[in-house]
Coordinates of C-alpha atoms and ligand atoms in Angstrom, one line a residue:
X535 CA -20.6 69.1 55.5
X536 CA -17.9 67.5 56.7
X537 CA -19.3 64.6 58.4
X538 CA -21.3 63.3 55.4
X539 CA -18.7 61.9 52.6
X540 CA -20.0 62.7 49.1
X541 CA -22.2 65.7 49.8
X542 CA -21.7 68.7 48.0
X543 CA -23.5 72.2 47.1
X544 CA -24.9 72.4 43.9
X545 CA -25.8 75.6 44.0
X546 CA -25.9 79.3 46.3
X547 CA -28.3 78.4 49.3
X548 CA -31.5 80.8 49.1
X549 CA -32.2 83.6 51.4
X550 CA -36.0 84.1 50.0
X551 CA -38.6 87.1 51.7
X552 CA -42.6 86.2 52.1
X553 CA -45.2 88.4 51.9
X554 CA -44.8 90.8 54.7
X555 CA -48.2 91.8 55.6
X556 CA -48.9 88.2 56.9
X557 CA -50.0 88.6 60.7
X558 CA -48.5 85.6 61.9
X559 CA -44.7 85.6 60.4
X560 CA -40.7 85.8 62.2
X561 CA -39.5 89.2 62.1
X562 CA -37.9 89.6 59.1
X563 CA -39.8 86.8 57.4
X564 CA -37.2 85.2 56.3
X565 CA -36.9 81.2 54.8
X566 CA -34.2 79.5 53.2
X567 CA -33.1 76.6 51.2
X568 CA -30.3 74.5 50.1
X569 CA -29.6 71.4 47.5
X570 CA -27.0 68.9 47.9
X571 CA -25.8 66.3 45.6
X572 CA -25.1 63.3 47.8
X573 CA -25.2 59.6 47.1
X574 CA -28.5 57.8 48.9
X575 CA -26.6 55.6 50.8
X576 CA -25.6 58.6 53.1
X577 CA -29.3 60.2 53.0
X578 CA -30.4 59.4 56.1
X579 CA -27.4 60.1 58.0
X580 CA -27.4 64.1 56.0
X581 CA -31.6 64.2 57.5
X582 CA -30.6 63.1 60.8
X583 CA -27.5 65.4 60.9
X584 CA -29.8 68.4 59.9
X585 CA -32.5 67.6 62.4
X586 CA -30.1 67.2 65.0
X587 CA -28.1 71.3 64.4
X588 CA -32.1 72.0 63.7
X589 CA -33.3 71.0 67.1
X590 CA -30.2 72.4 68.4
X591 CA -30.6 75.7 67.1
X592 CA -34.9 75.9 68.5
X593 CA -33.7 75.9 71.7
X594 CA -31.9 79.3 70.7
X595 CA -34.8 80.7 69.4
X596 CA -37.8 79.6 71.7
X597 CA -40.5 81.7 72.6
X598 CA -41.5 85.0 70.9
X599 CA -43.9 83.2 68.8
X600 CA -41.4 82.0 66.4
X601 CA -42.6 78.7 65.4
X602 CA -40.0 77.8 62.6
X603 CA -40.3 74.5 60.0
X604 CA -38.2 71.9 58.5
X605 CA -38.7 70.5 55.2
X606 CA -36.8 67.9 52.6
X607 CA -37.6 67.6 49.2
X608 CA -36.5 64.5 46.9
X609 CA -35.3 64.6 43.4
X610 CA -36.4 67.8 41.0
X611 CA -38.5 70.7 42.2
X612 CA -42.3 70.1 41.1
X613 CA -44.3 72.9 40.0
X614 CA -46.3 72.5 42.9
X615 CA -44.4 74.1 45.3
X616 CA -43.1 77.3 42.8
X617 CA -46.7 77.9 43.0
X618 CA -46.6 77.6 46.6
X619 CA -43.8 80.5 46.9
X620 CA -45.5 83.0 44.8
X621 CA -48.1 82.2 46.6
X622 CA -46.7 82.4 50.4
X623 CA -45.0 85.7 48.2
X624 CA -47.8 87.3 47.3
X625 CA -50.8 85.9 49.4
X626 CA -52.4 83.9 52.1
X627 CA -51.5 80.7 52.4
X628 CA -54.0 78.7 54.5
X629 CA -53.1 75.3 55.9
X630 CA -55.7 73.3 54.0
X631 CA -53.3 74.5 51.0
X632 CA -50.0 73.2 53.0
X633 CA -51.3 69.9 54.0
X634 CA -52.9 69.9 50.6
X635 CA -49.1 69.8 48.6
X636 CA -47.7 67.9 51.2
X637 CA -49.9 65.1 51.0
X638 CA -50.5 65.0 47.1
X639 CA -45.8 65.6 47.1
X640 CA -46.0 62.5 50.0
X641 CA -42.8 60.5 47.9
X642 CA -41.4 63.6 48.1
X643 CA -41.9 65.7 50.4
X644 CA -40.5 64.8 54.2
X645 CA -41.5 67.5 57.0
X646 CA -39.8 65.6 59.5
X647 CA -41.2 68.0 62.5
X648 CA -44.9 68.2 61.5
X649 CA -46.6 71.1 60.8
X650 CA -45.8 74.3 61.9
X651 CA -46.3 78.3 60.8
X652 CA -42.3 77.5 59.4
X653 CA -43.2 74.7 57.7
X654 CA -44.9 77.3 54.8
X655 CA -41.8 79.0 54.6
X656 CA -39.7 76.3 54.8
X657 CA -41.9 74.5 51.3
X658 CA -42.0 78.1 49.9
X659 CA -38.1 78.6 49.7
X660 CA -37.5 74.9 48.2
X661 CA -40.4 76.0 45.7
X662 CA -38.5 79.5 44.9
X663 CA -35.6 77.9 44.0
X664 CA -36.7 77.5 40.2
X665 CA -39.3 80.0 39.9
X666 CA -36.8 83.1 40.2
X667 CA -37.1 85.3 36.8
X668 CA -34.6 87.9 39.0
X669 CA -31.8 87.1 42.0
X670 CA -30.1 89.4 43.9
X671 CA -27.3 87.4 46.5
X672 CA -26.2 88.2 49.7
X673 CA -22.6 87.7 52.0
X674 CA -23.6 86.8 55.5
X675 CA -21.0 87.3 57.7
X676 CA -22.1 85.6 61.1
X677 CA -21.4 86.6 64.5
X678 CA -19.4 83.5 67.4
X679 CA -21.5 83.1 69.6
X680 CA -20.5 84.8 72.8
X681 CA -21.2 88.3 70.7
X682 CA -25.4 87.2 70.5
X683 CA -25.6 89.7 73.1
X684 CA -23.5 92.4 72.5
X685 CA -23.6 95.2 70.7
X686 CA -21.9 94.9 66.6
X687 CA -18.3 96.1 66.4
X688 CA -18.2 97.2 62.7
X689 CA -16.4 100.1 61.5
X690 CA -19.0 103.0 60.1
X691 CA -16.2 104.5 58.4
X692 CA -15.3 101.5 56.4
X693 CA -18.7 100.8 55.4
X694 CA -18.7 104.4 53.8
X695 CA -15.4 103.2 52.2
X696 CA -16.7 100.2 50.8
X697 CA -19.9 102.1 49.6
X698 CA -17.9 104.6 47.7
X699 CA -15.8 102.1 45.7
X700 CA -18.7 99.0 44.8
X701 CA -22.6 100.9 45.5
X702 CA -22.9 100.9 41.0
X703 CA -23.1 96.9 42.2
X704 CA -24.5 96.7 45.8
X705 CA -26.7 98.3 47.2
X706 CA -28.3 99.9 50.9
X707 CA -24.9 99.9 52.5
X708 CA -25.2 103.2 54.2
X709 CA -28.1 105.5 54.9
X710 CA -26.6 109.4 55.0
X711 CA -29.9 111.5 55.7
X712 CA -29.6 109.5 58.9
X713 CA -25.8 108.4 58.9
X714 CA -25.9 105.2 60.0
X715 CA -24.8 101.8 58.8
X716 CA -27.8 99.6 56.6
X717 CA -25.2 96.3 56.8
X718 CA -26.3 95.2 60.1
X719 CA -29.4 94.3 61.5
X720 CA -30.3 95.4 64.8
X721 CA -31.7 93.5 67.8
X722 CA -29.7 89.7 69.1
X723 CA -29.1 87.4 66.5
X724 CA -26.3 85.6 65.2
X725 CA -25.7 87.8 61.8
X726 CA -23.1 90.5 62.1
X727 CA -24.1 92.2 59.2
X728 CA -25.2 91.2 55.3
X729 CA -23.9 93.3 51.9
X730 CA -26.4 92.7 49.5
X731 CA -25.5 93.2 45.6
X732 CA -25.7 91.9 41.9
X733 CA -22.1 89.6 41.6
X734 CA -21.0 87.2 44.4
X735 CA -17.4 87.9 43.5
X736 CA -17.5 91.8 44.2
X737 CA -19.6 90.8 47.3
X738 CA -16.6 89.4 48.8
X739 CA -14.4 92.2 47.5
X740 CA -16.4 94.5 49.3
X741 CA -16.5 92.8 52.6
X742 CA -12.8 92.5 52.5
X743 CA -12.7 95.8 52.5
X744 CA -14.6 96.8 55.6
X745 CA -13.1 96.6 59.3
X746 CA -14.2 94.8 61.8
X747 CA -13.5 94.7 65.0
X748 CA -15.4 91.6 66.5
X749 CA -14.7 88.2 65.6
X750 CA -16.6 86.6 63.6
X751 CA -17.6 82.6 62.6
X752 CA -17.6 83.0 59.2
X753 CA -19.9 83.8 56.1
X754 CA -22.0 82.4 53.2
X755 CA -23.6 83.6 49.9
X756 CA -27.1 83.5 49.3
X757 CA -28.8 84.1 46.4
X758 CA -32.2 86.1 47.0
X759 CA -35.5 87.9 46.1
X760 CA -34.6 91.1 48.2
X761 CA -35.4 94.4 46.0
X762 CA -36.3 93.6 43.0
X763 CA -40.6 94.1 43.8
X764 CA -40.9 90.3 43.3
X765 CA -43.8 91.1 45.5
X766 CA -45.6 93.4 43.1
X767 CA -48.5 91.6 41.7
X768 CA -50.8 93.6 39.3
X769 CA -54.3 93.4 40.9
X770 CA -57.7 95.5 40.2
X771 CA -59.3 97.7 42.7
X772 CA -62.2 95.1 43.4
X773 CA -59.9 91.8 44.0
X774 CA -57.1 93.2 46.6
X775 CA -57.5 91.6 49.8
X776 CA -56.0 92.4 53.4
X777 CA -52.6 90.3 52.9
X778 CA -52.3 90.2 49.6
X779 CA -49.1 92.4 47.6
X780 CA -49.1 93.7 44.5
X781 CA -50.1 96.9 42.4
X782 CA -53.1 98.8 41.9
X783 CA -53.6 101.4 39.3
X784 CA -56.6 104.0 40.0
X785 CA -58.1 107.2 40.4
X786 CA -57.7 109.5 43.7
X787 CA -61.4 109.9 44.4
X788 CA -60.8 112.8 47.4
X789 CA -58.0 115.0 48.6
X790 CA -55.1 113.2 50.1
X791 CA -55.3 114.0 53.9
X792 CA -51.8 114.0 56.3
X793 CA -52.7 112.0 59.5
X794 CA -50.8 112.8 62.8
X795 CA -47.3 112.4 62.5
X796 CA -47.0 112.5 58.9
X797 CA -48.4 109.9 57.5
X798 CA -50.5 110.3 53.9
X799 CA -53.8 108.6 53.1
X800 CA -55.7 109.0 50.6
X801 CA -58.9 107.0 48.7
X802 CA -58.3 105.2 45.7
X803 CA -61.3 104.2 43.0
X804 CA -61.0 102.1 40.2
X805 CA -61.1 103.8 36.9
X806 CA -64.5 102.9 36.5
X807 CA -65.4 104.2 39.7
X808 CA -67.4 101.4 40.9
X809 CA -65.0 100.2 44.0
X810 CA -62.5 101.9 46.1
X811 CA -60.0 101.3 48.5
X812 CA -57.5 103.3 51.0
X813 CA -53.8 103.8 51.2
X814 CA -51.4 105.0 53.3
X815 CA -48.2 105.6 52.9
X816 CA -46.2 106.3 55.9
X817 CA -44.0 109.2 57.1
X818 CA -40.3 107.5 57.0
X819 CA -40.8 105.8 53.6
X820 CA -40.9 109.9 52.5
X821 CA -43.5 109.2 49.7
X822 CA -46.1 111.1 51.7
X823 CA -44.1 114.5 50.1
X824 CA -45.3 113.4 47.2
X825 CA -48.3 112.1 47.8
X826 CA -50.1 115.0 50.0
X827 CA -50.3 117.3 46.8
X828 CA -52.3 115.0 44.8
X829 CA -55.9 116.2 44.1
X830 CA -59.2 114.0 42.9
X831 CA -58.7 112.3 39.5
X832 CA -55.1 111.9 39.2
X833 CA -54.6 108.6 37.7
X834 CA -51.5 106.8 40.2
X835 CA -50.5 103.3 40.2
X836 CA -49.4 102.3 44.4
X837 CA -47.3 99.3 45.2
X838 CA -47.2 97.2 48.4
X839 CA -49.8 94.7 51.0
X840 CA -53.1 95.3 52.2
X841 CA -54.1 95.5 55.8
X842 CA -57.3 95.4 57.6
X843 CA -58.1 98.7 59.4
X844 CA -61.1 98.6 62.1
X845 CA -62.1 102.1 60.9
X846 CA -61.3 102.5 57.0
X847 CA -61.2 98.2 56.1
X848 CA -58.7 97.6 53.2
X849 CA -55.8 100.2 53.4
X850 CA -52.7 99.6 51.1
X851 CA -49.3 100.1 53.0
X852 CA -47.8 101.4 49.7
X853 CA -44.6 100.9 49.0
X854 CA -43.7 102.6 45.4
X855 CA -46.0 105.3 43.8
X856 CA -46.3 106.0 40.1
X857 CA -48.0 109.0 39.3
X858 CA -49.4 108.7 35.8
X859 CA -51.5 111.0 35.5
X860 CA -52.0 115.1 36.9
X861 CA -55.2 116.5 36.5
X862 CA -54.5 120.2 35.5
X863 CA -57.6 121.6 35.0
X864 CA -60.1 121.8 38.5
X865 CA -63.6 122.2 38.6
X866 CA -65.2 125.7 40.5
X867 CA -67.9 128.1 41.2
X868 CA -68.8 130.1 38.6
X869 CA -67.4 133.5 39.2
X870 CA -69.9 136.7 40.0
X871 CA -70.2 138.2 36.5
X872 CA -70.9 141.1 38.0
X873 CA -68.6 141.8 40.9
X874 CA -66.3 139.1 39.8
X875 CA -66.4 137.3 43.3
X876 CA -67.0 133.4 43.5
X877 CA -70.6 132.2 44.0
X878 CA -72.0 129.9 46.1
X879 CA -74.2 127.7 45.6
X880 CA -78.0 128.6 46.3
X881 CA -78.7 125.4 47.5
X882 CA -79.9 122.3 45.9
X883 CA -81.9 123.2 42.1
X884 CA -81.1 126.8 42.9
X885 CA -78.4 128.2 40.8
X886 CA -75.7 130.4 42.4
X887 CA -75.1 133.5 44.7
X888 CA -72.7 135.7 44.3
X889 CA -72.0 136.4 48.6
X890 CA -70.8 140.0 47.7
X891 CA -73.7 141.5 45.7
X892 CA -76.4 139.5 46.1
X893 CA -76.3 138.3 42.3
X894 CA -78.5 135.2 41.3
X895 CA -77.8 132.9 38.4
X896 CA -79.2 129.8 37.8
X897 CA -77.8 129.7 33.8
X898 CA -74.5 129.8 35.0
X899 CA -72.1 126.5 35.1
X900 CA -68.8 125.5 37.0
X901 CA -65.8 126.8 35.6
X902 CA -62.8 124.9 34.7
X903 CA -59.9 126.6 36.5
X904 CA -56.2 125.8 35.5
X905 CA -54.4 124.8 38.0
X906 CA -50.4 124.8 39.2
X907 CA -49.6 121.3 39.9
X908 CA -46.6 121.0 42.8
X909 CA -45.5 117.8 41.9
X910 CA -44.5 115.7 38.3
X911 CA -45.6 112.6 36.8
X912 CA -42.9 109.6 37.6
X913 CA -42.1 106.7 39.9
X914 CA -41.5 107.5 43.6
X915 CA -39.7 104.8 45.6
X916 CA -38.8 104.8 49.2
X917 CA -36.1 106.6 51.2
X918 CA -33.4 104.5 51.4
X919 CA -33.9 103.9 55.5
X920 CA -37.5 103.2 54.9
X921 CA -36.6 99.9 52.4
X922 CA -37.3 97.0 53.3
X923 CA -36.4 93.4 52.0
X924 CA -38.1 92.8 49.2
X925 CA -38.4 96.4 47.5
X926 CA -36.3 98.0 45.0
X927 CA -34.3 100.6 46.0
X928 CA -34.0 103.6 44.1
X929 CA -29.8 103.0 43.7
X930 CA -30.6 99.6 41.8
X931 CA -33.6 100.6 39.6
X932 CA -32.6 99.5 35.6
X933 CA -30.1 96.7 37.2
X934 CA -30.1 93.4 36.0
X935 CA -30.8 90.6 38.1
X936 CA -28.8 87.5 36.6
X937 CA -29.8 84.1 38.6
X938 CA -27.3 82.4 36.4
X939 CA -24.3 83.4 38.9
X940 CA -21.9 80.4 39.1
X941 CA -20.7 78.9 42.4
X942 CA -17.3 80.9 43.5
X943 CA -15.1 79.4 45.8
X944 CA -15.2 81.7 48.8
X945 CA -19.1 81.3 48.6
X946 CA -18.9 79.8 52.3
X947 CA -15.9 80.6 54.5
X948 CA -15.6 78.6 57.8
X949 CA -13.1 80.6 60.5
X950 CA -10.9 78.5 61.9
X951 CA -9.1 79.5 65.2
X952 CA -9.5 83.4 66.1
X953 CA -7.8 85.8 63.3
X954 CA -9.3 89.5 62.4
X955 CA -10.5 89.4 59.4
Ligands
ZN1905 ZN1 -71.5 139.9 42.7

């Protein structure tokens, strides 16, 4: 902020991920916000600077359905924006809801470029600043502009070494199953890499151990809502709607089916058997390896996002599976008292008939049979390679996500000249 005298960052900028099942979103579904302390007389020049930089940036991302938005807020963050953040994280946000908020807060909020889908994210990211109960941090290293279209050059061995030294305080550095780094994004964008973790000072240390074989522009540490399952709000089976995220507890209704390609689909009913919905665990999450062995009557809790499938209706795309209670007995047809074969129904109200010896019975009832289960109760999380931004990876379970980390001097670094790290 060399250009604006007296302006300084009062805290880390925020990098916020929003509802991943909303159909109209940018890739990664991210929004950022930052708060500045600034002498009142310089506010206008700051706004002009931000708007002109934003418009310059727009030129580079034009097309592809991208619809970025920009918003300013003066003073304290109103509770209404915190509410908007939680809605944009877990639910569908209607345009009227946002314009309503802007009208109500017209003294404080400004949207200099008007309404766009991205404006929802911009306002939500401002609202998040006083609504996060847990936080993680990410250090993002930015590429120089001429490198955007080139392949990223980060030494993979150094990523593994960094992971072995810092994995207790960072997460999702390296995918050892598929043998590839997880810190480098794919595609043509300004980000060279990002290291996620709990402590900004550790992130800088971890970054400095990496061997980067391309020039970079600098780095920035963000406070984030990543890796925390922040989108997991509890919902009932009957109230879950498409485009909402959350967790739902219920009973497996029928034996799960394994679809072509390896995805596992199951029907989940509420505990009173009044309503039901579908759940899918995509193959890459690895959760299907457990889910396929569930049987009718098992009690589970599933978290994820709801989508609408033409053939099935509401389907929760699961990113967590908690197996709460496994049935240990199943009901089977009675065995024949004469020859021991399992009997068949002789038709509705006609009792049972033995297919082997022909014995018939009206009095026998179904038999409870102990069943061997291949799975055990517990919480199952997706494979690291399939963990999406908001989802808590197995390696982060049990960590505290403090939102109170103080700004460290190296939270931002802009390179002058062309030195390598
Ligand atoms: Zn028989």
